[in-house]
Coordinates of C-alpha atoms in Angstrom, one line a residue:
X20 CA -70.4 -164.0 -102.9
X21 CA -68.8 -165.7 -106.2
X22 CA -65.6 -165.8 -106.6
X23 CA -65.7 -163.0 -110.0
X24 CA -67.4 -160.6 -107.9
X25 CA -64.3 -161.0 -104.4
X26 CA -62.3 -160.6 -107.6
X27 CA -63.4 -157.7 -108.6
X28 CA -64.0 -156.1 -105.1
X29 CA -60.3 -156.6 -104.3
X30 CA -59.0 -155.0 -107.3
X31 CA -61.3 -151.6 -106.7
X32 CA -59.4 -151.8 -102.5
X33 CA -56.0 -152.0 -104.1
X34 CA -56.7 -149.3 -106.8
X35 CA -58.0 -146.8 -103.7
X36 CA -55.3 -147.9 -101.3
X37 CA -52.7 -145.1 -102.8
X38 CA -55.3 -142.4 -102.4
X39 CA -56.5 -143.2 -99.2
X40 CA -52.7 -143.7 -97.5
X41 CA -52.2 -140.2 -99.6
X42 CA -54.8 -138.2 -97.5
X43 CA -52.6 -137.4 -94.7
X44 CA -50.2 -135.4 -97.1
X45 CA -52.9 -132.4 -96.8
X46 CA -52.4 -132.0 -93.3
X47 CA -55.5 -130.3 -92.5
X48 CA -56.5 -132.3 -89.8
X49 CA -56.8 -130.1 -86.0
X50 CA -55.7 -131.4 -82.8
X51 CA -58.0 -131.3 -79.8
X52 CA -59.4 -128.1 -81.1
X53 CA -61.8 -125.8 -81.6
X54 CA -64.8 -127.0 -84.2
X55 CA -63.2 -126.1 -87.9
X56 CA -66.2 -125.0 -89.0
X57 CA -65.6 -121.8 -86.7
X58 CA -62.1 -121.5 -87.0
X59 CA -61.5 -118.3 -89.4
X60 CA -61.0 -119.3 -93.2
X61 CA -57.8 -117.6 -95.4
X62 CA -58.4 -115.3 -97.6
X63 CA -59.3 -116.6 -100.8
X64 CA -56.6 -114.6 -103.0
X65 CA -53.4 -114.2 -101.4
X66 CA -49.9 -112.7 -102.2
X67 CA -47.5 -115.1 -104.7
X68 CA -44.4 -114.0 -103.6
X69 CA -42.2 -116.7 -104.0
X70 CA -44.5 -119.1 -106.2
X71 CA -48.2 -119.1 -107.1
X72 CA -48.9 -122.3 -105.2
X73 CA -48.1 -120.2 -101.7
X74 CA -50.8 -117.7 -102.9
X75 CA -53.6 -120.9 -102.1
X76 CA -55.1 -121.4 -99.4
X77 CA -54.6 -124.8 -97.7
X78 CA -51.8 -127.2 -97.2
X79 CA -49.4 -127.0 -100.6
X80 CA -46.8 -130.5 -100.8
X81 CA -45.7 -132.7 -104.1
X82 CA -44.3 -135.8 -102.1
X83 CA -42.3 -137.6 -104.5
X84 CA -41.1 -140.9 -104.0
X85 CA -40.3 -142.3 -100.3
X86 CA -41.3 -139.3 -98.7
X87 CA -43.2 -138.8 -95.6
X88 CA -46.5 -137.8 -95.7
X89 CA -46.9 -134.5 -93.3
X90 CA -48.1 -134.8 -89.6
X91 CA -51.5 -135.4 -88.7
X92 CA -51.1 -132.7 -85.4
X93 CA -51.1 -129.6 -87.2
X94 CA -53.5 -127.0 -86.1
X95 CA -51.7 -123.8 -87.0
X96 CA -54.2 -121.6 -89.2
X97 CA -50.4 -120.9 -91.6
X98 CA -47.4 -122.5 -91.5
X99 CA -44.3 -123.2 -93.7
X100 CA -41.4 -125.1 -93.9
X101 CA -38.4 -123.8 -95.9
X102 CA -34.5 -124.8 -96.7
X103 CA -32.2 -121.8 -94.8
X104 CA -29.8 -122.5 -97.6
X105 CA -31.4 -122.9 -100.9
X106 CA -34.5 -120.7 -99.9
X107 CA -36.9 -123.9 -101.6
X108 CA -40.4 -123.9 -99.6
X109 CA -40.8 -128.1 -99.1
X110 CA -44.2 -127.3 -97.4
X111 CA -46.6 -125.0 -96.7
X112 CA -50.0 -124.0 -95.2
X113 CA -51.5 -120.4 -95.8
X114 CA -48.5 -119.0 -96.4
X115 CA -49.2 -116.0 -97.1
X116 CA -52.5 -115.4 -94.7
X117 CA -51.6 -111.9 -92.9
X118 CA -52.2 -112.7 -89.3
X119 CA -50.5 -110.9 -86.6
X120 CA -47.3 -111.7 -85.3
X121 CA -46.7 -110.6 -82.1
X122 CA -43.4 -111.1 -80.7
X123 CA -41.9 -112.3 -83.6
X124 CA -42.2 -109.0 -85.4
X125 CA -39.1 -108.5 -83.2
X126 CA -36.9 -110.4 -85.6
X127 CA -37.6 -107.7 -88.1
X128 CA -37.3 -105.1 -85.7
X129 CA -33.8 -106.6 -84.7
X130 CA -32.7 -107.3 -88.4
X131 CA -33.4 -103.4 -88.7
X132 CA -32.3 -101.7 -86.0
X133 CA -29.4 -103.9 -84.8
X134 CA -26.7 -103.0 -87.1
X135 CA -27.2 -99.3 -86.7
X136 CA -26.2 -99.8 -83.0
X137 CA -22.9 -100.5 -81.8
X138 CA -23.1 -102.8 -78.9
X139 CA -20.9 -101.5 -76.3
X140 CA -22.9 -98.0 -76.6
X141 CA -23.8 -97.3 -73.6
X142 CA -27.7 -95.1 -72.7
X143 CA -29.1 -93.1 -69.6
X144 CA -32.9 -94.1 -70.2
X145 CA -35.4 -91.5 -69.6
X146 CA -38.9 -92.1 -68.2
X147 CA -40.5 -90.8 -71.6
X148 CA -38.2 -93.5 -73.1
X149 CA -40.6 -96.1 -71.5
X150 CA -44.0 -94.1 -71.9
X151 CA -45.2 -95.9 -74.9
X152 CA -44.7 -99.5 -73.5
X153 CA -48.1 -101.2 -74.1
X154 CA -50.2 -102.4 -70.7
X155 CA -49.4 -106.1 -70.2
X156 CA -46.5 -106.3 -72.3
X157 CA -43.4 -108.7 -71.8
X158 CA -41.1 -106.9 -70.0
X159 CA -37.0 -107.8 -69.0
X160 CA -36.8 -104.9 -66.2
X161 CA -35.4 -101.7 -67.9
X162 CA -35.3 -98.8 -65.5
X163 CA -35.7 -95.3 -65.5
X164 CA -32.7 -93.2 -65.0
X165 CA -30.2 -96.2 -65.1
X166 CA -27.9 -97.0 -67.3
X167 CA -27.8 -100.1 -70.4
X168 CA -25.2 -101.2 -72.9
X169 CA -26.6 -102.1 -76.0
X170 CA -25.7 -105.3 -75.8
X171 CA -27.9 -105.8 -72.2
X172 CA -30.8 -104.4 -74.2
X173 CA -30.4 -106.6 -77.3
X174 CA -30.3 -109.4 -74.5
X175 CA -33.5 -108.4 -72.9
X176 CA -35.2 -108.1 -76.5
X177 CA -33.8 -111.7 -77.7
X178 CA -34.2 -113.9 -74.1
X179 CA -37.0 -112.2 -72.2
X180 CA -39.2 -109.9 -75.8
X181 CA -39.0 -107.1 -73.2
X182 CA -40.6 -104.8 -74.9
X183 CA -39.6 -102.2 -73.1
X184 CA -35.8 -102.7 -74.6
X185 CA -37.5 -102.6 -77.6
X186 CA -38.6 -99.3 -76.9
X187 CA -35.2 -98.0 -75.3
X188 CA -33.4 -98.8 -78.3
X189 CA -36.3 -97.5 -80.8
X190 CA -35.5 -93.5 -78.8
X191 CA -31.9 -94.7 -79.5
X192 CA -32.5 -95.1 -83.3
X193 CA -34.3 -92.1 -83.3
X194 CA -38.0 -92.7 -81.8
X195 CA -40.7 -95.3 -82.2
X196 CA -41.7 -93.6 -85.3
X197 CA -39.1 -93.6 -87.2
X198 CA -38.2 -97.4 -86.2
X199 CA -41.6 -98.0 -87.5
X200 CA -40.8 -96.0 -90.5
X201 CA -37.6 -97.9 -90.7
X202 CA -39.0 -101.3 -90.3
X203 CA -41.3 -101.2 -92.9
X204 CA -38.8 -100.0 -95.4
X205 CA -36.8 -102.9 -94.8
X206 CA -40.0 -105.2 -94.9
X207 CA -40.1 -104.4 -98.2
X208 CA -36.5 -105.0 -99.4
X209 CA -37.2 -108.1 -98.4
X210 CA -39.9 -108.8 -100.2
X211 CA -41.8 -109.4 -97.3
X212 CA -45.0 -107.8 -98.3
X213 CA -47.6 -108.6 -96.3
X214 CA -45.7 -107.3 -93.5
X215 CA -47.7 -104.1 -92.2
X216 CA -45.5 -103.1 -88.9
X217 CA -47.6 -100.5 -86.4
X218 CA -45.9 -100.8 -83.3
X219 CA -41.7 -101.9 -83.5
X220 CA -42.9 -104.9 -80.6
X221 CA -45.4 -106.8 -82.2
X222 CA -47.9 -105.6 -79.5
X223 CA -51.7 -106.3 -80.7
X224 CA -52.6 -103.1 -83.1
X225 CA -55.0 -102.5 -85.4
X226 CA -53.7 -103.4 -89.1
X227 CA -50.1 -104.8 -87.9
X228 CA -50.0 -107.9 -89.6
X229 CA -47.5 -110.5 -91.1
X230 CA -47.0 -114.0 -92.5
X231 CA -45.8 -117.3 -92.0
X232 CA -44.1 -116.4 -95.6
X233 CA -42.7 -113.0 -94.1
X234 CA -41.6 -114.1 -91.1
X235 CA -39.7 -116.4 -92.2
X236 CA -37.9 -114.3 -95.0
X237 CA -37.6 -111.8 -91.9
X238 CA -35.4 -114.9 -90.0
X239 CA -33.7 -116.0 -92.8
X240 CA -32.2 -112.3 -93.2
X241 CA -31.3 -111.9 -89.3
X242 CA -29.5 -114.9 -89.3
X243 CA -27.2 -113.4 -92.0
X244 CA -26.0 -111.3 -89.4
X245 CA -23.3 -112.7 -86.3
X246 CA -24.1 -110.8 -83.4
X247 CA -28.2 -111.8 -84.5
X248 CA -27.4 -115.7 -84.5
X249 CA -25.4 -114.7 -81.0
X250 CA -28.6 -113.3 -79.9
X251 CA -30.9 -115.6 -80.6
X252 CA -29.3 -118.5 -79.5
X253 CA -28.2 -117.6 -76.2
X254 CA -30.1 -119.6 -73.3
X255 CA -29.1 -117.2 -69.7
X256 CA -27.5 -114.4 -69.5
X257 CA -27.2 -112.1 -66.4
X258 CA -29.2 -108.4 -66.9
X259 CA -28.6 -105.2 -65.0
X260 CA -30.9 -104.9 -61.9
X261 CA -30.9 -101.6 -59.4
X262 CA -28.1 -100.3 -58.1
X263 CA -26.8 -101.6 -54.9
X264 CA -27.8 -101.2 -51.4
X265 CA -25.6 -100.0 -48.7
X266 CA -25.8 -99.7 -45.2
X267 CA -26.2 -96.2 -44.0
X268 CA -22.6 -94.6 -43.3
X269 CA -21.4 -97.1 -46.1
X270 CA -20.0 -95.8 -49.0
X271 CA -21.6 -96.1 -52.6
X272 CA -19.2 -98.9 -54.5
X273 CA -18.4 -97.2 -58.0
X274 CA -17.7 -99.3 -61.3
X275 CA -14.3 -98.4 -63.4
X276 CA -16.6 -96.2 -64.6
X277 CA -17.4 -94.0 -61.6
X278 CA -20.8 -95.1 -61.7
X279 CA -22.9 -96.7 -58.8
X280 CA -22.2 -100.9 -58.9
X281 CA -25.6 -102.5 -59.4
X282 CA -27.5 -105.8 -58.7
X283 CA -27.9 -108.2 -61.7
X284 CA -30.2 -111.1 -62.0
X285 CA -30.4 -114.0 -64.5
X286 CA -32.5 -113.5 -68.0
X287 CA -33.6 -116.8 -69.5
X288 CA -34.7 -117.7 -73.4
X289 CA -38.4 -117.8 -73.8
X290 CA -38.2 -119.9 -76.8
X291 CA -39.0 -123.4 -74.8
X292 CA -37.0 -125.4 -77.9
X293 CA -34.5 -124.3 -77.2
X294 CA -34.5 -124.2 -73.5
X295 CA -37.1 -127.0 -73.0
X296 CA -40.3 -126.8 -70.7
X297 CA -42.7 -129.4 -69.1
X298 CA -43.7 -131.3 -72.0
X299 CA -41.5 -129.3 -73.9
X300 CA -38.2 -131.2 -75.0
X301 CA -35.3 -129.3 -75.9
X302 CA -34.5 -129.7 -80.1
X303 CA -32.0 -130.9 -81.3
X304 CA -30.0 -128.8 -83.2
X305 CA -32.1 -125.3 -82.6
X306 CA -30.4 -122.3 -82.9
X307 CA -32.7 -119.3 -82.2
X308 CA -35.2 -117.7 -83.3
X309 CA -38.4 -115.8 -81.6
X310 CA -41.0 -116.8 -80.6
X311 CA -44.5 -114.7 -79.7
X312 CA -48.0 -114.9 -78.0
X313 CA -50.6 -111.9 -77.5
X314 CA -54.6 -112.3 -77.5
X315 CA -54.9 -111.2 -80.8
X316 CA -52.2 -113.2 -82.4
X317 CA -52.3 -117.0 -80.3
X318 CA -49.2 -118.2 -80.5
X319 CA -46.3 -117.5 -83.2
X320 CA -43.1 -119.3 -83.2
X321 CA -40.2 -119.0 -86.3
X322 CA -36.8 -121.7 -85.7
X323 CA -34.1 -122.5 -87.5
X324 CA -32.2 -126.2 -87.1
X325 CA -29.7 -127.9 -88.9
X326 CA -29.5 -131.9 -88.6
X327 CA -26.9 -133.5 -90.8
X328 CA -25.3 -130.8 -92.7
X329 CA -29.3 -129.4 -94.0
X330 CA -30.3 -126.3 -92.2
X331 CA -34.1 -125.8 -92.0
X332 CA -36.7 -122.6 -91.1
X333 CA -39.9 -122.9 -89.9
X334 CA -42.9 -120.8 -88.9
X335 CA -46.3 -121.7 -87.2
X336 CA -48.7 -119.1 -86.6
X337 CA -51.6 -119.2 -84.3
X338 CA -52.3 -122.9 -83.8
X339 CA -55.7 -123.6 -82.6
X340 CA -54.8 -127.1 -80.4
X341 CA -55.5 -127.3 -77.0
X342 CA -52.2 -129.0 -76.3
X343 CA -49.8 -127.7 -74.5
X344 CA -47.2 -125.7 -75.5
X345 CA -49.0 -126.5 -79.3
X346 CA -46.6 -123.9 -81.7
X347 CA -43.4 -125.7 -80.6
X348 CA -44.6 -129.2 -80.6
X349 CA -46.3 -128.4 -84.0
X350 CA -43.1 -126.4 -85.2
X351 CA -41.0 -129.8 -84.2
X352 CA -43.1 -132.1 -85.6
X353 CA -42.5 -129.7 -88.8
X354 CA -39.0 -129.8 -88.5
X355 CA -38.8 -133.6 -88.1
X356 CA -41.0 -134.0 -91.3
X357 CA -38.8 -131.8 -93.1
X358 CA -35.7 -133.5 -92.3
X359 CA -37.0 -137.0 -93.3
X360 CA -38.8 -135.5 -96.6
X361 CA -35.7 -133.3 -97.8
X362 CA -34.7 -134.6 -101.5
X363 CA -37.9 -136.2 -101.7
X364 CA -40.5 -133.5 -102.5
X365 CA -40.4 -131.1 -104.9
X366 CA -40.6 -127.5 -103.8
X367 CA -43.7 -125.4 -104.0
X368 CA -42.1 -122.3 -103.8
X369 CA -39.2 -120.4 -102.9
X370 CA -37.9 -117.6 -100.2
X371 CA -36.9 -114.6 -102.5
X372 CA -33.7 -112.9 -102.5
X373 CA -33.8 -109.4 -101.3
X374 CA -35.2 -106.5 -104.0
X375 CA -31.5 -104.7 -104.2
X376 CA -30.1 -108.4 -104.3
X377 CA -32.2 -109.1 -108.1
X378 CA -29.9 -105.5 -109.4
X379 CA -26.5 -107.4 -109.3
X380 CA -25.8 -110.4 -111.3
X381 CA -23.4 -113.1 -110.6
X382 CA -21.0 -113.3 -113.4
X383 CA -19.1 -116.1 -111.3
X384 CA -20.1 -117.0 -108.1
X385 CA -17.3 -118.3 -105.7
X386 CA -17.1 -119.1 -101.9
X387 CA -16.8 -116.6 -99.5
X388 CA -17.3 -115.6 -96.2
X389 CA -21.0 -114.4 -94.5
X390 CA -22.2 -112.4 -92.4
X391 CA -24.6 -109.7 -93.5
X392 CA -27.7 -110.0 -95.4
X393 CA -28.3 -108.8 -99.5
X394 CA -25.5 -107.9 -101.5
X395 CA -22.5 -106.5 -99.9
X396 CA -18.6 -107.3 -98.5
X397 CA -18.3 -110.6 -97.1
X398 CA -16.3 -111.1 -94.5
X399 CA -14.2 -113.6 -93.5
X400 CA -15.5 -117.4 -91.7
X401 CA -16.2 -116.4 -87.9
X402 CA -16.0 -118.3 -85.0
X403 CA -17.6 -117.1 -81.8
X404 CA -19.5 -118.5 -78.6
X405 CA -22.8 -117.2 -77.1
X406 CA -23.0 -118.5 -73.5
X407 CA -25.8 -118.0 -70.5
X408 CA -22.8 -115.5 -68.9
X409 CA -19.7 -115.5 -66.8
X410 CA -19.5 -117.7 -63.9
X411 CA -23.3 -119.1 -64.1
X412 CA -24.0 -122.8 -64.5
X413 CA -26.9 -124.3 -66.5
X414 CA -26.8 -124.6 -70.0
X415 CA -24.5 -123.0 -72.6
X416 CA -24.3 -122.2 -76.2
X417 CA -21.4 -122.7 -79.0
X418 CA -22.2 -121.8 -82.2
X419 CA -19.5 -122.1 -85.1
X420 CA -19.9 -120.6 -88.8
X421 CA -17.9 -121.5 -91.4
X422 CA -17.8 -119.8 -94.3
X423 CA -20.1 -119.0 -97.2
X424 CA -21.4 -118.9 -101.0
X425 CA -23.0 -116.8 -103.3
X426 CA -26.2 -118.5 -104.6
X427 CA -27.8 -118.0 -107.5
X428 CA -31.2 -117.0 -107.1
X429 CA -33.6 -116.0 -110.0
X430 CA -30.4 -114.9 -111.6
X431 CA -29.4 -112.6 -109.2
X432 CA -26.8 -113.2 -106.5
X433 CA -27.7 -113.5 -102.9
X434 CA -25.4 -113.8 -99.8
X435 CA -26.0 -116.4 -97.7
X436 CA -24.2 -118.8 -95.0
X437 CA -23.7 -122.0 -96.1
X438 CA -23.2 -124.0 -93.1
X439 CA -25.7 -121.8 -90.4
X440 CA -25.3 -121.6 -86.3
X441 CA -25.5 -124.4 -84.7
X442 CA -26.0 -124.7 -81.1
X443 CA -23.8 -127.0 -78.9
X444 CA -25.8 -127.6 -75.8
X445 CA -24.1 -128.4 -73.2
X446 CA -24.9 -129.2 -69.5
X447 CA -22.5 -127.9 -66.7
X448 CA -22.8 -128.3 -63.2
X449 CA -23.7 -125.1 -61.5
X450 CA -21.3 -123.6 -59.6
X451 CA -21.9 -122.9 -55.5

């Protein structure tokens, strides 16, 4: 070969070097999976809430300078990942493909029903109050003709998706229906659209759909609210079991409440990133939120981390990897990237403020306290502890907030936490 024509061949390998070290960046490549080719396809039009680029179908990124190209292992049929603060989407995939969500339609359900609720209410359930309970559903242990705070129940919905606390405190709200009812009216003050809610669980129905878009508006709302981050970041806590047994002759032991003393057994968080599983390791810095899995819906996972000061969101739905435990290690791998790429990608979108949020603008936005989502009173910087319950060992949570601002959105004002939960997680020694 002459020396014009190595030359010549060596200039054409540098010129393609930057677009072949670029492919990565679309992330469409699938992990031990199923053939592509029969994987469903998105939707060819889709919603553009939040930016016209999250309306197409595929990955959507603008890596600037220095930044990371996305994972390779991503097999989630929509994903995002989002800034909890500033709302900017830094990545996304589908984002708005309306898939179902199972279990983490529960985040909406809590961000609805939970401040309606006082926790320390205390309910009698009724068989009928468990009629509607899909067959194979998650379940924490709720009993007929016993007795739950409101607190226990939230427990059971956040730890264990019982879906029959969800269905307790749906009667307790009124009925299923009208938590349905309820749900969706708050889905779309949101702005999360292509939320359709059926059932207030996220059990497989026909037509209940939602988003990796939705979802994660849906978290970033919750997480405006205390007793939510509480929630959702608690690892154990101990549940009410049956009432006690006594010996025949022996007396019934009452509570200061002259009702029979009962059993309790220990509830643990089914989100394995925060707990960590085989294969599984625990992340650092996760504070909550939900995750999901039914046969209709695969696997659905929404978290919230902060690492250095920078508080992410993400959401996988439905990845089609045969690895184990795919929708965390996909959601972690998301959560690393997005750490390592924030400040060097432009955003290709943004998480909207809520509808009544857009009707009051900010004539001079100042700190203050947090702690509900939308417009409203702030309150002041809270400091509280959400732990796996009195006298257990095994691993506890401290979350601190501290303080707030008002942020400018699409010239509108939007409360939001400016330094979010973040978990502490600590390992004791169990006691004997």
């Amino acid at each position: 070969m002459s020396a014009l024509k190595k030359t010549a061949l060596t200039v054409i390998a540098a010129a393609l070097l930057p677009v072949m070290t670029a492919a990565p960046a679309s992330a469409d490549g699938k992990v031990d999976g199923p053939d592509n080719n029969n994987q469903p396809k998105p939707p060819v039009s889709m919603s553009t809430v939040g930016g016209a680029k999250l309306g197409r179908a595929g990955t959507q990124v603008n890596l600037g300078a220095g930044a990371p190209v996305l994972p390779k292992q991503l097999s989630g049929r929509s994903w995002i990942v989002a800034d909890a603060e500033s709302g900017a989407v830094l990545a996304s995939h589908n984002a708005h493909w309306r898939l179902p969500p199972a279990s983490t339609l529960k985040m909406l359900f809590a961000d609805t029903v939970l401040p309606k609720l006082p926790k320390d209410q205390v309910y009698k359930v009724a068989p009928t109050d468990l009629a509607g309970v899909g067959a194979g559903s998650s379940l924490v242990g709720v009993k007929e003709n016993l007795k739950y705070s409101v607190h226990d129940l939230w427990l059971g919905v956040f730890l264990r998706s019982g879906n029959d606390a969800v269905h307790v405190l749906s009667e307790m709200n009124g009925g299923v229906p009208k938590t349905v009812k309820d749900m969706q009216k708050h889905a779309e003050e949101l702005q999360a659209l292509d939320t359709q809610v059926v059932t207030p669980d996220g059990y497989d129905e026909k037509n209940q759909v939602s988003s990796a878009y939705d979802l994660t508006l849906i978290a970033r709302s919750g997480l405006q609210k205390k007793d939510f981050r509480e929630y959702c970041a608690t690892v154990t806590a101990k549940f009410p079991g049956d009432v006690k047994q006594t010996k025949e002759g022996e007396k019934v032991e009452k509570d200061k409440n002259g009702d029979p003393k009962r059993d309790s057994f220990e509830i643990q968080n089914t989100n394995r990133l925060l707990t960590g599983a085989p294969g599984v390791a625990t992340y650092k810095g996760i504070a909550g939120v939900k995750n999901g899995n039914t046969t209709h819906a695969g696997a659905t996972f929404t978290g919230v981390a902060e690492r250095d000061g920078r508080v992410l969101l993400v959401t996988v739905m439905n990845p089609s990897s045969t690895e184990g435990q795919a929708v965390y290690q996909e959601a972690a791998r998301l959560l690393d990237w997005g750490f390592s790429a924030a400040g060097k990608v432009t955003p290709v979108g943004e998480l909207v403020p809520p509808k009544s949020a857009r009707l009051k603008a900010s004539p001079n936005p100042t700190a203050v306290g947090a702690d509900s989502a939308g417009v409203g009173v702030a309150t002041e910087p809270a400091k509280f502890a959400a732990t796996n319950g009195e006298g257990t060992g095994g691993v506890g949570t401290a979350l601190a907030v501290v303080g707030g601002v008002l942020v400018v959105l699409g010239g509108a004002v939007f409360l939001v936490n400016r330094r979010w939960p973040l978990p502490d997680l600590v390992r004791r020694r169990p006691r004997e």
